[in-house]
Amino acid sequence: MTTIHNANIVEIRRDLHAYPETGWTEFRTTALVAAELDRLGYKLYLGSDAIAVDERLGVPSDDELAGALRRAQEADAPEEYLDRMNGVTGLIGEKRFGDGTGPTVGVRVDMDALDRTEAGDNTHRPAQEGFASRYPDKMHACGHDGHTAIGIGIARTLENDDEAEFNGTLKLFFQPAEEGGRGGLPMSRTPHLENIDYFFALHLGLGNETGKIIAGYDRPLSNAKLDVEFSGEPAHAGKAPEKGKNALQAAATAIQNLYAIPRHSDGATRINVGKLTSLNAQNVIAERTEMRVEVRGETAALNESMLDAAERILIHSAAMHNVNLETELYGKSTTFVSDQSAIDIVTKAASTIDNVDEIVEQETIGASEDASFLINRVQELGGKCTYVGIGASNTAGHHTAYFDIDETALQIGVDVLVQTITRCAIE
Amino acid sequence: MTTIHNANIVEIRRDLHAYPETGWTEFRTTALVAAELDRLGYKLYLGSDAIAVDERLGVPSDDELAGALRRAQEADAPEEYLDRMNGVTGLIGEKRFGDGTGPTVGVRVDMDALDRTEAGDNTHRPAQEGFASRYPDKMHACGHDGHTAIGIGIARTLENDDEAEFNGTLKLFFQPAEEGGRGGLPMSRTPHLENIDYFFALHLGLGNETGKIIAGYDRPLSNAKLDVEFSGEPAHAGKAPEKGKNALQAAATAIQNLYAIPRHSDGATRINVGKLTSLNAQNVIAERTEMRVEVRGETAALNESMLDAAERILIHSAAMHNVNLETELYGKSTTFVSDQSAIDIVTKAASTIDNVDEIVEQETIGASEDASFLINRVQELGGKCTYVGIGASNTAGHHTAYFDIDETALQIGVDVLVQTITRCAIE
Amino acid sequence: MTTIHNANIVEIRRDLHAYPETGWTEFRTTALVAAELDRLGYKLYLGSDAIAVDERLGVPSDDELAGALRRAQEADAPEEYLDRMNGVTGLIGEKRFGDGTGPTVGVRVDMDALDRTEAGDNTHRPAQEGFASRYPDKMHACGHDGHTAIGIGIARTLENDDEAEFNGTLKLFFQPAEEGGRGGLPMSRTPHLENIDYFFALHLGLGNETGKIIAGYDRPLSNAKLDVEFSGEPAHAGKAPEKGKNALQAAATAIQNLYAIPRHSDGATRINVGKLTSLNAQNVIAERTEMRVEVRGETAALNESMLDAAERILIHSAAMHNVNLETELYGKSTTFVSDQSAIDIVTKAASTIDNVDEIVEQETIGASEDASFLINRVQELGGKCTYVGIGASNTAGHHTAYFDIDETALQIGVDVLVQTITRCAIE
Amino acid sequence: MTTIHNANIVEIRRDLHAYPETGWTEFRTTALVAAELDRLGYKLYLGSDAIAVDERLGVPSDDELAGALRRAQEADAPEEYLDRMNGVTGLIGEKRFGDGTGPTVGVRVDMDALDRTEAGDNTHRPAQEGFASRYPDKMHACGHDGHTAIGIGIARTLENDDEAEFNGTLKLFFQPAEEGGRGGLPMSRTPHLENIDYFFALHLGLGNETGKIIAGYDRPLSNAKLDVEFSGEPAHAGKAPEKGKNALQAAATAIQNLYAIPRHSDGATRINVGKLTSLNAQNVIAERTEMRVEVRGETAALNESMLDAAERILIHSAAMHNVNLETELYGKSTTFVSDQSAIDIVTKAASTIDNVDEIVEQETIGASEDASFLINRVQELGGKCTYVGIGASNTAGHHTAYFDIDETALQIGVDVLVQTITRCAIE
């Protein structure tokens, strides 16, 4: 794309799709959004002005960040905004409309991609039409490219639509690092969540066909992700097995007991060990084993109780095998309940949009979602919130190599949100 | 090195050290040795003439083999011999000396390097003197570069030494893929082990200082290595954990029970899981987990009983978690006892060498060794064998990044073996 | 008690409390109830006429049954009915009232006690007032003595109350072996559940104070209990550990993996290993290990999926350690939903009873309950059912040594049920 | 038996066989031996004079001890000696022979029986001939009844044999509680082991036929036995599984990891969990689990390293599941090497005995043996020791219900030991 300003939201989505950036490396994405919001007259809060830097979770290594920044520069990200980010991705744009006497409305979209290789064959539209990922092991496989495009679409529409009667203040939150629940918490710990009257987050797809709107998509499981490292001592497994301190035995003990954390009568809980690597040769006692663990709970308290139990098991699995343990919180999300008044606004807004053919008031999200931290913060301060499901027919499941979205849903998303924002002033 | 013919054995060792090749990829090494033995008038058995190809264990993928061959070509390996190898490394050179009425003597050396990165700082002599590994993740860290050089040294000395009274047949076995015990078995299943009267294998270092010779280094633990893959089904760990078939839980169950195989009253046994990888994201039930398992036993029977128990545990760990299991033998070695008559010859031979200052008759090798299959085969057919330890002071432990050997041991090795071969004709 | 006919329901309850009989040994209890129903003109179905004998679960050994029968005889159980039982406990009494044109109503009470020693100190009313258990390790600690007394009270009241307008058929089910879920299934597999219009089961206490009635107590977790035996081979743990086949290692592997059965997104599941015995000396490899396992599920399907997973884990834990496995279903219950029409009858009936001060329409039972099989069978054939909670203030938790019930609840139970039965004819 | 003084050693052995007493309850046995040694003029050290009372291991409860004492009284144990024992079993008899200028010689026999029921059918000689165990669950199934009889036989023979030239001091150690390794340690911590020149212990059977003598039976595995109790919290497994603290899960985790303690390159090790009991109902989370654990090592150091590892695993298995842990040392033994000079004396002595037809100089004992503590103590102070195997053909394995010994071995045992003692003075 020559410049973002000349592109429509489908083109923008396709451009972002071609240059996917994973959590905390959304340099190009942030810079492009910043350029467009700047043009539209928004006040910009970039990088450390949008994120409580010290509370970021699951930040990649300095090397990875530097590499990603270089890649963004090579892919024509506007230098001005890259400079202003100062190494930290994420952006909040704020603008007063009309006489400014109306409510303050927040909208949050997320921008990050996944570590996964996109399908390259012609049965996959992005490949066939030439906008598949340029990066071998990164992919927008969850629709956040579309969310970002919708965010820009909202800004443009409110600007250009003469009929729009919105006379309050709009804050657009372009959140980094949603995957793994890493960016929601640090974004919620900024002053930007204060004085918000209405707050909306959104998600495309999730099994909902184009034309369906879920006005109050809520009650996700709370979630926490731990990075775990067991460090023992290597030894020759034939000559002196007793000299080893076996990190892999510690991990196996942990796995057996983690899945066996008792079920809870207060509600659903979850536990998983998704990743494990332990790389010694066959004849060497395992000296270093890394795991990625995840817990969930129907409530924040259940999630905390799972996290406590997991940590206790990890500590004693390590001590039992005389190995050291390091754990680091990789990501976290909590749960929330949408506010009826916010749900009502979305429901009414959606009913005015032509291409919407089904509106569901409330439904439970199966997945976890770190917009929960922003929503909790706004609600704590008295604002009303909901999370909106925007139906978007998918060719394949989220997080898979053939994931793609029906792009007609982008405009529906823009329309529903613009109507919603406008109606906040009316209610 | 311009050509191998102009290089002395220290130069040859340093050249091989700079171009380390791991098991079944010793293309350049085999070709260089072939060129030199060819010049010295040996009959050459290359590749599938030296190895029972179908019985090879732990062969890398076709891609890896092709890459290694290309690398050998780029590093000036003589094309003629690369062609004759036809993708299979390993070499046997055979020559008749004098009237040929003397005994047939076999000498086996190994040629392969390890998957490990060599130290690059100036405290490490190979780095300082410019012969450290050219390849980032390969290294001669067990002295096989020296073994190969000694093999060539033996051939040259017997050729050039006018006083040498050897009048029998010499077979030099340049074995590939000793690490992991992958090349010994298929080399033992060739007709070249037939009609051998005396057979010697050798190893540098192993904790013995330069000047020390162990005439009968024997009784290694028998060993088997298994590559294991558990294949289950992924599922979202939050939304539908019950839909997963958890390969990592199967592996953890296996690990807990593998280490718990009962000890045996007949002698020492060993078990280890050196490597495990399971690479799903945190929120996905593990769908594919790979492990590398190793068992050992003081006798071949104990080793087999460990292997049986390990396989039973693997099968039922998989079935318990509804996942598929594939296992493949990666490598194998057995045990052996040196023959007294062969030990006696080495003892006498070593006592004639100036730089030898300590001779040990018999000692147990802690490690495993797949020369055992060649030795067992020769003994089965009536030949006498021993395994010779050639002291070589080391700067650091075998298989570590700073491993280097005292090169004065190379000539000692050549001298002891040449004397030994010559004496076989006398005894 | 001289004879049951002279005793009031509080006295009957106290007599049963003093002579507690556990599952399938309710000889005295059944015989006493039979004597009273016989006097009141009920047609009696005893033992194998009330129970599908071959489908009984968790039946004690012949020795235990014989001992219990002897004990019943010594405690003055009427011989006539003991004879007619022919070794099988349980009783159904059936009687037609009025012109018999009204509906057929079933009421189920359970009769069995628990394996537990009753408190003997004077803070415990049954001890102080002399009706504590005569048997050292048996106790009515769940109120089934009261249930049986209520059953008799219902029969008497309907008989004696001139105002009672019930003109249908009453079937009273005195079920044995509710604890562990052993008697419900075989009682449901008899023809007595056919042609029932309304069916009621009941329970005292369960945390509800005297005066509270729960008209639709339902949705218990489905449940299955397995008796498990691992049989291996003993061996001297010092001299020949490899000769053992370790039943306890099999059990430990099973336990670790049973608790780790994945949680299910369809609803709550449970798993427990309550009992384990393995009795070798320290220096002998465990040859025989017995376990008692229990699974539950929010639905019958979830319960079955837990049972399947548990069986798979048990099979492969045994096979992994080369030991034999025997499993036997000890008990089972399922879930049910009360019918609104039956709930309505109970609600109205309860509202007419003076001592009832709180009526709850519907509540979930936390525990499992094998009346579920009778209820499912009646519903399958078109009858309407509910399970009624009869508040009864308790001094201590169910299944504990100090458990006792407020006996004023007995008459409330009788009154609510008699009113309910009568109203079935009216609705 | 009317009195022990009138009985021959076969009759004594049969009497002891009929009244078996397990570790620390050998009241009758000790009293009978005391009566006989008293008659023969020995100085007696009884109970706390023979045993370091505070260092006793695995002592039964006060109730059990009181019951055993009562049983001894009922079985005509002489009250005088029961009184002098003051609740502690075990006895040392000391006597000076001739001019007393010869060496001091110690002989140790053990007296305890096993917790096991003896076979009662007529294929079992003790049953057929009427001397099978009078106590339902106790049995002399390891020949200690014979050892005690041999001890008495030695005392009598030295007394009566006019030709005996022994002119030193004899100390006869009648040790309690050998099974489990509970009595050796506290007997070794008394002053009686001081100033002993030669020390002999003995064992009948152990797979050796009558007529075979092993002069230097040594190098048993060191051994330690732990009693373990995990205490958690019960909870209803259906209603509130999360409220439990699961003692059985802790035990299962411990078992899996105990058997998986790494093998040791210094020599053989052993681990076993012989007994486990956990007695909750199926629907209650396990609140209390007891285990009996045993470790062994080829050396005392290996045994200690196993014990350390076992304790670490137990501690962290408990902590991982939030349950309490109590461990208590139940028994312990160590290893020893017989002295050549003592072996030589036994070899010469045995060669003079007519019924001895095979003498083995040295052999390894497979089992553990707590005479090791007495032997270690004597050797530490400069004495020479050996452990003598007395062949005695067995009908069935040690510790089984059909175990019996060929009683002709008793006199052989007496003869070999008397000759040995006499020769100590000559050497």
PDB file of N, CA and C in Angstrom, chain D residues 364-389:
ATOM      1  N   THR D 364      28.232 -64.226  49.433  1.00  0.00           N
ATOM      2  CA  THR D 364      27.475 -63.009  49.744  1.00  0.00           C
ATOM      3  C   THR D 364      26.071 -63.377  50.224  1.00  0.00           C
ATOM      4  N   ILE D 365      25.638 -62.767  51.329  1.00  0.00           N
ATOM      5  CA  ILE D 365      24.248 -62.952  51.767  1.00  0.00           C
ATOM      6  C   ILE D 365      23.371 -62.003  50.969  1.00  0.00           C
ATOM      7  N   GLY D 366      22.322 -62.519  50.413  1.00  0.00           N
ATOM      8  CA  GLY D 366      21.422 -61.636  49.674  1.00  0.00           C
ATOM      9  C   GLY D 366      20.607 -60.741  50.600  1.00  0.00           C
ATOM     10  N   ALA D 367      20.182 -61.278  51.709  1.00  0.00           N
ATOM     11  CA  ALA D 367      19.290 -60.549  52.608  1.00  0.00           C
ATOM     12  C   ALA D 367      20.053 -59.521  53.449  1.00  0.00           C
ATOM     13  N   SER D 368      19.330 -58.757  54.226  1.00  0.00           N
ATOM     14  CA  SER D 368      19.935 -57.835  55.182  1.00  0.00           C
ATOM     15  C   SER D 368      19.978 -58.519  56.540  1.00  0.00           C
ATOM     16  N   GLU D 369      20.821 -58.032  57.452  1.00  0.00           N
ATOM     17  CA  GLU D 369      21.085 -58.738  58.695  1.00  0.00           C
ATOM     18  C   GLU D 369      21.595 -57.719  59.711  1.00  0.00           C
ATOM     19  N   ASP D 370      20.907 -57.594  60.823  1.00  0.00           N
ATOM     20  CA  ASP D 370      21.330 -56.558  61.768  1.00  0.00           C
ATOM     21  C   ASP D 370      22.366 -57.036  62.791  1.00  0.00           C
ATOM     22  N   ALA D 371      22.798 -58.302  62.703  1.00  0.00           N
ATOM     23  CA  ALA D 371      24.017 -58.692  63.409  1.00  0.00           C
ATOM     24  C   ALA D 371      25.164 -57.810  62.930  1.00  0.00           C
ATOM     25  N   SER D 372      24.970 -57.212  61.743  1.00  0.00           N
ATOM     26  CA  SER D 372      25.974 -56.305  61.179  1.00  0.00           C
ATOM     27  C   SER D 372      26.396 -55.224  62.167  1.00  0.00           C
ATOM     28  N   PHE D 373      25.463 -54.703  62.945  1.00  0.00           N
ATOM     29  CA  PHE D 373      25.836 -53.641  63.889  1.00  0.00           C
ATOM     30  C   PHE D 373      26.741 -54.187  65.002  1.00  0.00           C
ATOM     31  N   LEU D 374      26.443 -55.410  65.453  1.00  0.00           N
ATOM     32  CA  LEU D 374      27.289 -56.010  66.484  1.00  0.00           C
ATOM     33  C   LEU D 374      28.675 -56.321  65.909  1.00  0.00           C
ATOM     34  N   ILE D 375      28.681 -56.858  64.692  1.00  0.00           N
ATOM     35  CA  ILE D 375      29.954 -57.192  64.038  1.00  0.00           C
ATOM     36  C   ILE D 375      30.791 -55.938  63.818  1.00  0.00           C
ATOM     37  N   ASN D 376      30.146 -54.882  63.266  1.00  0.00           N
ATOM     38  CA  ASN D 376      30.880 -53.625  63.048  1.00  0.00           C
ATOM     39  C   ASN D 376      31.500 -53.104  64.338  1.00  0.00           C
ATOM     40  N   ARG D 377      30.736 -53.208  65.422  1.00  0.00           N
ATOM     41  CA  ARG D 377      31.218 -52.681  66.708  1.00  0.00           C
ATOM     42  C   ARG D 377      32.402 -53.491  67.210  1.00  0.00           C
ATOM     43  N   VAL D 378      32.311 -54.816  67.112  1.00  0.00           N
ATOM     44  CA  VAL D 378      33.427 -55.662  67.561  1.00  0.00           C
ATOM     45  C   VAL D 378      34.665 -55.384  66.716  1.00  0.00           C
ATOM     46  N   GLN D 379      34.470 -55.283  65.391  1.00  0.00           N
ATOM     47  CA  GLN D 379      35.621 -55.038  64.498  1.00  0.00           C
ATOM     48  C   GLN D 379      36.258 -53.677  64.778  1.00  0.00           C
ATOM     49  N   GLU D 380      35.423 -52.697  65.021  1.00  0.00           N
ATOM     50  CA  GLU D 380      35.888 -51.340  65.346  1.00  0.00           C
ATOM     51  C   GLU D 380      36.832 -51.368  66.543  1.00  0.00           C
ATOM     52  N   LEU D 381      36.514 -52.265  67.483  1.00  0.00           N
ATOM     53  CA  LEU D 381      37.313 -52.356  68.709  1.00  0.00           C
ATOM     54  C   LEU D 381      38.421 -53.403  68.572  1.00  0.00           C
ATOM     55  N   GLY D 382      38.630 -53.946  67.379  1.00  0.00           N
ATOM     56  CA  GLY D 382      39.773 -54.834  67.159  1.00  0.00           C
ATOM     57  C   GLY D 382      39.472 -56.319  67.156  1.00  0.00           C
ATOM     58  N   GLY D 383      38.243 -56.717  67.400  1.00  0.00           N
ATOM     59  CA  GLY D 383      37.901 -58.142  67.388  1.00  0.00           C
ATOM     60  C   GLY D 383      37.733 -58.669  65.968  1.00  0.00           C
ATOM     61  N   LYS D 384      37.751 -59.993  65.849  1.00  0.00           N
ATOM     62  CA  LYS D 384      37.596 -60.634  64.544  1.00  0.00           C
ATOM     63  C   LYS D 384      36.240 -61.331  64.496  1.00  0.00           C
ATOM     64  N   CYS D 385      35.575 -61.213  63.356  1.00  0.00           N
ATOM     65  CA  CYS D 385      34.184 -61.676  63.281  1.00  0.00           C
ATOM     66  C   CYS D 385      33.922 -62.446  61.991  1.00  0.00           C
ATOM     67  N   THR D 386      32.969 -63.322  62.077  1.00  0.00           N
ATOM     68  CA  THR D 386      32.365 -63.856  60.857  1.00  0.00           C
ATOM     69  C   THR D 386      30.933 -64.287  61.141  1.00  0.00           C
ATOM     70  N   TYR D 387      30.216 -64.477  60.046  1.00  0.00           N
ATOM     71  CA  TYR D 387      28.815 -64.878  60.109  1.00  0.00           C
ATOM     72  C   TYR D 387      28.767 -66.245  59.438  1.00  0.00           C
ATOM     73  N   VAL D 388      28.197 -67.240  60.130  1.00  0.00           N
ATOM     74  CA  VAL D 388      28.304 -68.616  59.688  1.00  0.00           C
ATOM     75  C   VAL D 388      26.957 -69.116  59.153  1.00  0.00           C
ATOM     76  N   GLY D 389      26.970 -69.610  57.945  1.00  0.00           N
ATOM     77  CA  GLY D 389      25.774 -70.242  57.399  1.00  0.00           C
ATOM     78  C   GLY D 389      25.761 -71.725  57.753  1.00  0.00           C
TER      79      GLY D 389
END
